[in-house]
mmCIF file of C-alpha atoms in Angstrom:
data_model
loop_
_atom_site.group_PDB
_atom_site.id
_atom_site.type_symbol
_atom_site.label_atom_id
_atom_site.label_comp_id
_atom_site.label_asym_id
_atom_site.label_seq_id
_atom_site.Cartn_x
_atom_site.Cartn_y
_atom_site.Cartn_z
ATOM 1 C CA UNK A 1 -0.299 -0.349 0.455
ATOM 2 C CA UNK A 2 1.221 3.287 -0.821
ATOM 3 C CA UNK A 3 1.532 6.197 1.882
ATOM 4 C CA UNK A 4 -0.787 8.324 0.430
ATOM 5 C CA UNK A 5 -3.802 5.355 0.241
ATOM 6 C CA UNK A 6 -3.112 5.060 3.726
ATOM 7 C CA UNK A 7 -3.262 7.918 4.292
ATOM 8 C CA UNK A 8 -6.841 8.675 2.931
ATOM 9 C CA UNK A 9 -7.751 5.608 5.071
ATOM 10 C CA UNK A 10 -7.034 6.863 8.155
ATOM 11 C CA UNK A 11 -5.699 10.266 7.785
ATOM 12 C CA UNK A 12 -9.046 11.528 9.914
ATOM 13 C CA UNK A 13 -8.585 8.922 11.978
ATOM 14 C CA UNK A 14 -6.908 10.171 16.395
ATOM 15 C CA UNK A 15 -5.831 7.294 16.919
ATOM 16 C CA UNK A 16 -4.209 4.225 14.161
ATOM 17 C CA UNK A 17 -5.200 0.747 16.178
ATOM 18 C CA UNK A 18 -3.595 -1.914 13.362
ATOM 19 C CA UNK A 19 -5.214 -4.916 14.767
ATOM 20 C CA UNK A 20 -8.780 -3.204 12.864
ATOM 21 C CA UNK A 21 -6.981 -2.107 10.228
ATOM 22 C CA UNK A 22 -5.367 -5.250 9.148
ATOM 23 C CA UNK A 23 -8.879 -7.466 9.770
ATOM 24 C CA UNK A 24 -10.367 -9.063 6.898
ATOM 25 C CA UNK A 25 -6.991 -8.462 5.124
ATOM 26 C CA UNK A 26 -6.276 -11.612 3.587
ATOM 27 C CA UNK A 27 -2.531 -10.808 3.620
ATOM 28 C CA UNK A 28 -1.998 -8.568 6.274
ATOM 29 C CA UNK A 29 2.212 -9.065 6.563
ATOM 30 C CA UNK A 30 3.162 -6.500 3.167
ATOM 31 C CA UNK A 31 1.140 -3.495 4.816
ATOM 32 C CA UNK A 32 3.672 -4.332 8.388
ATOM 33 C CA UNK A 33 6.372 -3.790 6.859
ATOM 34 C CA UNK A 34 5.591 -0.871 5.518
ATOM 35 C CA UNK A 35 3.796 0.242 9.192
ATOM 36 C CA UNK A 36 7.996 -0.493 10.441
ATOM 37 C CA UNK A 37 9.349 1.664 7.051
ATOM 38 C CA UNK A 38 7.127 4.765 7.452
ATOM 39 C CA UNK A 39 7.943 4.292 11.531
ATOM 40 C CA UNK A 40 11.200 4.255 10.939
ATOM 41 C CA UNK A 41 10.901 7.444 8.469
ATOM 42 C CA UNK A 42 9.152 9.052 11.100
ATOM 43 C CA UNK A 43 5.820 8.932 8.845
ATOM 44 C CA UNK A 44 4.340 7.303 11.806
ATOM 45 C CA UNK A 45 4.555 7.865 15.599
ATOM 46 C CA UNK A 46 4.433 4.682 18.059
ATOM 47 C CA UNK A 47 2.245 5.157 20.913
ATOM 48 C CA UNK A 48 2.911 1.549 21.968
ATOM 49 C CA UNK A 49 2.861 -1.822 20.099
ATOM 50 C CA UNK A 50 -0.080 -1.620 17.537
ATOM 51 C CA UNK A 51 -1.276 2.029 18.144
ATOM 52 C CA UNK A 52 0.109 4.733 15.679
ATOM 53 C CA UNK A 53 -0.044 8.169 14.693
ATOM 54 C CA UNK A 54 0.509 9.576 11.753
ATOM 55 C CA UNK A 55 2.678 12.289 11.781
ATOM 56 C CA UNK A 56 1.623 15.891 11.844
ATOM 57 C CA UNK A 57 2.108 17.100 7.960
ATOM 58 C CA UNK A 58 0.377 13.529 7.650
ATOM 59 C CA UNK A 59 -2.095 13.829 10.204
ATOM 60 C CA UNK A 60 -5.773 15.412 9.283
ATOM 61 C CA UNK A 61 -6.717 15.789 12.606
ATOM 62 C CA UNK A 62 -5.919 17.294 15.166
ATOM 63 C CA UNK A 63 -5.620 15.103 18.859
ATOM 64 C CA UNK A 64 -6.715 14.758 22.163
ATOM 65 C CA UNK A 65 -4.439 13.802 24.265
ATOM 66 C CA UNK A 66 -6.439 12.430 27.286
ATOM 67 C CA UNK A 67 -8.533 10.202 24.100
ATOM 68 C CA UNK A 68 -4.446 8.339 24.268
ATOM 69 C CA UNK A 69 -3.999 8.173 27.245
ATOM 70 C CA UNK A 70 -7.647 6.478 27.396
ATOM 71 C CA UNK A 71 -6.819 4.498 24.709
ATOM 72 C CA UNK A 72 -3.552 3.649 26.003
ATOM 73 C CA UNK A 73 -3.965 1.013 28.766
ATOM 74 C CA UNK A 74 -7.731 0.273 28.749
ATOM 75 C CA UNK A 75 -9.805 1.127 31.476
ATOM 76 C CA UNK A 76 -8.291 3.490 32.541
ATOM 77 C CA UNK A 77 -9.508 7.140 33.494
ATOM 78 C CA UNK A 78 -6.680 10.752 33.948
ATOM 79 C CA UNK A 79 -6.549 11.893 37.497
ATOM 80 C CA UNK A 80 -4.023 12.810 39.795
ATOM 81 C CA UNK A 81 -2.029 16.093 38.880
ATOM 82 C CA UNK A 82 -3.380 15.594 35.114
ATOM 83 C CA UNK A 83 -7.035 16.469 35.626
ATOM 84 C CA UNK A 84 -6.373 18.591 38.698
ATOM 85 C CA UNK A 85 -4.837 20.616 35.608
ATOM 86 C CA UNK A 86 -7.958 19.672 34.059
ATOM 87 C CA UNK A 87 -9.896 21.369 36.434
ATOM 88 C CA UNK A 88 -8.018 24.612 36.969
ATOM 89 C CA UNK A 89 -6.448 23.140 40.498
ATOM 90 C CA UNK A 90 -2.894 24.298 39.329
ATOM 91 C CA UNK A 91 -1.379 26.863 37.863
ATOM 92 C CA UNK A 92 1.161 24.137 36.041
ATOM 93 C CA UNK A 93 0.782 22.326 33.082
ATOM 94 C CA UNK A 94 1.184 18.785 33.995
ATOM 95 C CA UNK A 95 4.535 17.003 30.759
ATOM 96 C CA UNK A 96 2.869 13.491 32.238
ATOM 97 C CA UNK A 97 -0.418 12.722 31.311
ATOM 98 C CA UNK A 98 -0.865 10.042 34.558
ATOM 99 C CA UNK A 99 -3.718 8.142 34.977
ATOM 100 C CA UNK A 100 -4.896 5.094 37.308
ATOM 101 C CA UNK A 101 -6.414 1.368 35.969
ATOM 102 C CA UNK A 102 -7.085 -1.693 37.942
ATOM 103 C CA UNK A 103 -4.316 -3.545 35.391
ATOM 104 C CA UNK A 104 -0.559 -3.679 35.662
ATOM 105 C CA UNK A 105 1.350 0.235 36.119
ATOM 106 C CA UNK A 106 2.812 1.258 32.801
ATOM 107 C CA UNK A 107 4.912 3.917 31.060
ATOM 108 C CA UNK A 108 4.377 5.175 27.524
ATOM 109 C CA UNK A 109 6.570 7.827 26.268
ATOM 110 C CA UNK A 110 6.145 8.999 22.383
ATOM 111 C CA UNK A 111 7.138 12.345 20.727
ATOM 112 C CA UNK A 112 2.834 12.465 20.567
ATOM 113 C CA UNK A 113 3.372 12.893 24.972
ATOM 114 C CA UNK A 114 4.480 10.635 28.513
ATOM 115 C CA UNK A 115 1.616 8.501 29.985
ATOM 116 C CA UNK A 116 1.690 6.452 33.285
ATOM 117 C CA UNK A 117 -0.211 4.431 34.569
ATOM 118 C CA UNK A 118 -0.995 3.756 38.890
ATOM 119 C CA UNK A 119 -2.260 0.855 39.269
ATOM 120 C CA UNK A 120 -5.749 1.352 41.582
ATOM 121 C CA UNK A 121 -7.493 -1.761 43.090
ATOM 122 C CA UNK A 122 -11.761 -2.363 41.556
ATOM 123 C CA UNK A 123 -12.933 -0.995 44.745
ATOM 124 C CA UNK A 124 -11.973 2.254 43.888
ATOM 125 C CA UNK A 125 -11.853 2.160 39.876
ATOM 126 C CA UNK A 126 -14.507 5.083 40.233
ATOM 127 C CA UNK A 127 -15.262 9.052 40.763
ATOM 128 C CA UNK A 128 -14.736 10.073 36.955
ATOM 129 C CA UNK A 129 -16.676 11.762 33.463
ATOM 130 C CA UNK A 130 -16.414 10.548 30.203
ATOM 131 C CA UNK A 131 -14.970 13.854 28.309
ATOM 132 C CA UNK A 132 -16.242 15.085 24.657
ATOM 133 C CA UNK A 133 -13.126 17.408 22.160
ATOM 134 C CA UNK A 134 -12.843 16.760 18.614
ATOM 135 C CA UNK A 135 -15.401 13.400 18.351
ATOM 136 C CA UNK A 136 -12.141 11.952 20.435
ATOM 137 C CA UNK A 137 -14.322 10.712 24.251
ATOM 138 C CA UNK A 138 -11.855 10.379 27.196
ATOM 139 C CA UNK A 139 -12.633 9.562 30.583
ATOM 140 C CA UNK A 140 -11.129 11.786 33.337
ATOM 141 C CA UNK A 141 -11.372 12.149 37.634
ATOM 142 C CA UNK A 142 -13.728 14.376 38.991
ATOM 143 C CA UNK A 143 -12.071 17.084 41.323
ATOM 144 C CA UNK A 144 -12.564 15.394 43.601
ATOM 145 C CA UNK A 145 -11.403 12.183 43.209
ATOM 146 C CA UNK A 146 -8.178 13.521 41.918
ATOM 147 C CA UNK A 147 -6.928 15.316 45.054
ATOM 148 C CA UNK A 148 -7.850 11.788 47.032
ATOM 149 C CA UNK A 149 -5.742 9.597 44.396
ATOM 150 C CA UNK A 150 -3.387 11.719 44.431
ATOM 151 C CA UNK A 151 -2.899 11.501 48.056
ATOM 152 C CA UNK A 152 -4.428 8.299 48.469
ATOM 153 C CA UNK A 153 -2.223 6.597 45.175
ATOM 154 C CA UNK A 154 2.269 8.835 46.288
ATOM 155 C CA UNK A 155 0.821 7.875 49.521
ATOM 156 C CA UNK A 156 1.123 11.030 51.241
ATOM 157 C CA UNK A 157 0.679 12.718 54.926
ATOM 158 C CA UNK A 158 -1.467 15.570 54.061
ATOM 159 C CA UNK A 159 -0.770 18.596 54.996
ATOM 160 C CA UNK A 160 -1.636 22.182 55.173
ATOM 161 C CA UNK A 161 2.047 23.112 53.853
ATOM 162 C CA UNK A 162 1.794 19.452 51.270
ATOM 163 C CA UNK A 163 -1.796 21.411 50.021
ATOM 164 C CA UNK A 164 0.277 25.205 49.821
ATOM 165 C CA UNK A 165 2.865 23.529 47.914
ATOM 166 C CA UNK A 166 1.244 22.098 45.597
ATOM 167 C CA UNK A 167 -0.341 26.112 44.965
ATOM 168 C CA UNK A 168 -4.398 25.303 45.168
ATOM 169 C CA UNK A 169 -5.808 27.328 43.337
ATOM 170 C CA UNK A 170 -10.691 27.418 42.389
ATOM 171 C CA UNK A 171 -11.012 25.463 44.544
ATOM 172 C CA UNK A 172 -13.648 27.085 46.444
ATOM 173 C CA UNK A 173 -15.723 24.671 42.681
ATOM 174 C CA UNK A 174 -14.590 21.654 44.842
ATOM 175 C CA UNK A 175 -18.153 20.262 46.186
ATOM 176 C CA UNK A 176 -16.563 19.343 50.607
ATOM 177 C CA UNK A 177 -19.551 16.986 49.878
ATOM 178 C CA UNK A 178 -18.480 14.441 47.203
ATOM 179 C CA UNK A 179 -15.135 15.150 48.692
ATOM 180 C CA UNK A 180 -16.228 13.037 52.071
ATOM 181 C CA UNK A 181 -18.060 11.188 50.266
ATOM 182 C CA UNK A 182 -15.628 9.857 47.929
ATOM 183 C CA UNK A 183 -12.766 9.981 50.941
ATOM 184 C CA UNK A 184 -15.563 7.406 52.389
ATOM 185 C CA UNK A 185 -15.515 4.876 49.959
ATOM 186 C CA UNK A 186 -12.070 4.176 50.621
ATOM 187 C CA UNK A 187 -12.614 2.681 53.537
ATOM 188 C CA UNK A 188 -9.240 4.387 55.403
ATOM 189 C CA UNK A 189 -9.206 6.686 58.163
ATOM 190 C CA UNK A 190 -6.394 7.945 57.101
ATOM 191 C CA UNK A 191 -8.060 10.193 53.201
ATOM 192 C CA UNK A 192 -11.701 10.450 56.113
ATOM 193 C CA UNK A 193 -8.187 12.306 57.809
ATOM 194 C CA UNK A 194 -6.814 14.359 54.843
ATOM 195 C CA UNK A 195 -10.927 15.667 53.643
ATOM 196 C CA UNK A 196 -10.916 17.307 57.166
ATOM 197 C CA UNK A 197 -7.786 18.276 56.583
ATOM 198 C CA UNK A 198 -8.711 19.587 52.220
ATOM 199 C CA UNK A 199 -12.187 21.334 54.445
ATOM 200 C CA UNK A 200 -9.296 23.111 56.500
ATOM 201 C CA UNK A 201 -8.223 25.218 54.663
ATOM 202 C CA UNK A 202 -10.978 25.430 51.471
ATOM 203 C CA UNK A 203 -12.541 27.700 54.476
ATOM 204 C CA UNK A 204 -9.684 29.529 55.503
ATOM 205 C CA UNK A 205 -8.936 29.722 51.490
ATOM 206 C CA UNK A 206 -13.114 31.173 51.526
ATOM 207 C CA UNK A 207 -12.395 33.333 54.577
ATOM 208 C CA UNK A 208 -9.180 34.313 54.253
ATOM 209 C CA UNK A 209 -7.373 34.059 50.528
ATOM 210 C CA UNK A 210 -4.368 35.990 50.835
ATOM 211 C CA UNK A 211 -2.982 34.626 53.439
ATOM 212 C CA UNK A 212 -3.177 31.225 51.770
#
């Protein structure tokens, strides 16, 4: 297959899943060889084995990176610092797209970005919602769950000083009822204590924002 024909087929796809592309082709080996050559030539970007992006010069659609994160590891949802950035809770741009998954932890790096995955047990895989941009659907943690995931998965001993270090902003959008509901579902006393400290921090911010 010529590259021009390949682009016609795949140019409007946000990512290319080779297994789906090869389905129904009697002899897929020649195309596999071509894909390998195109990758070496920089015309394709390998995100992980079997999943590719067309290089920028050939792509007809702008890719939504959280969608890539949801594709590379299933099931998963974007959480921790990157989800806090998504919700506008921290001022800095976060380079690594960190998600949580019930599968094994993993990390995929390419010119498209760094996509990291932390393992979480099945009973804690909740608190996220679908987000669609340019017809690409990703899964992103609610602000409250992203903050609790950050504390839980990184084993953080929460304190006012730690929250100040995060440089949290727009924290009035955090729903305290939801925060405590979610913290209780972890079934860990430390998570409820963390929720209490977060609540006190938020109330201090609302009462006297210049102090924080």
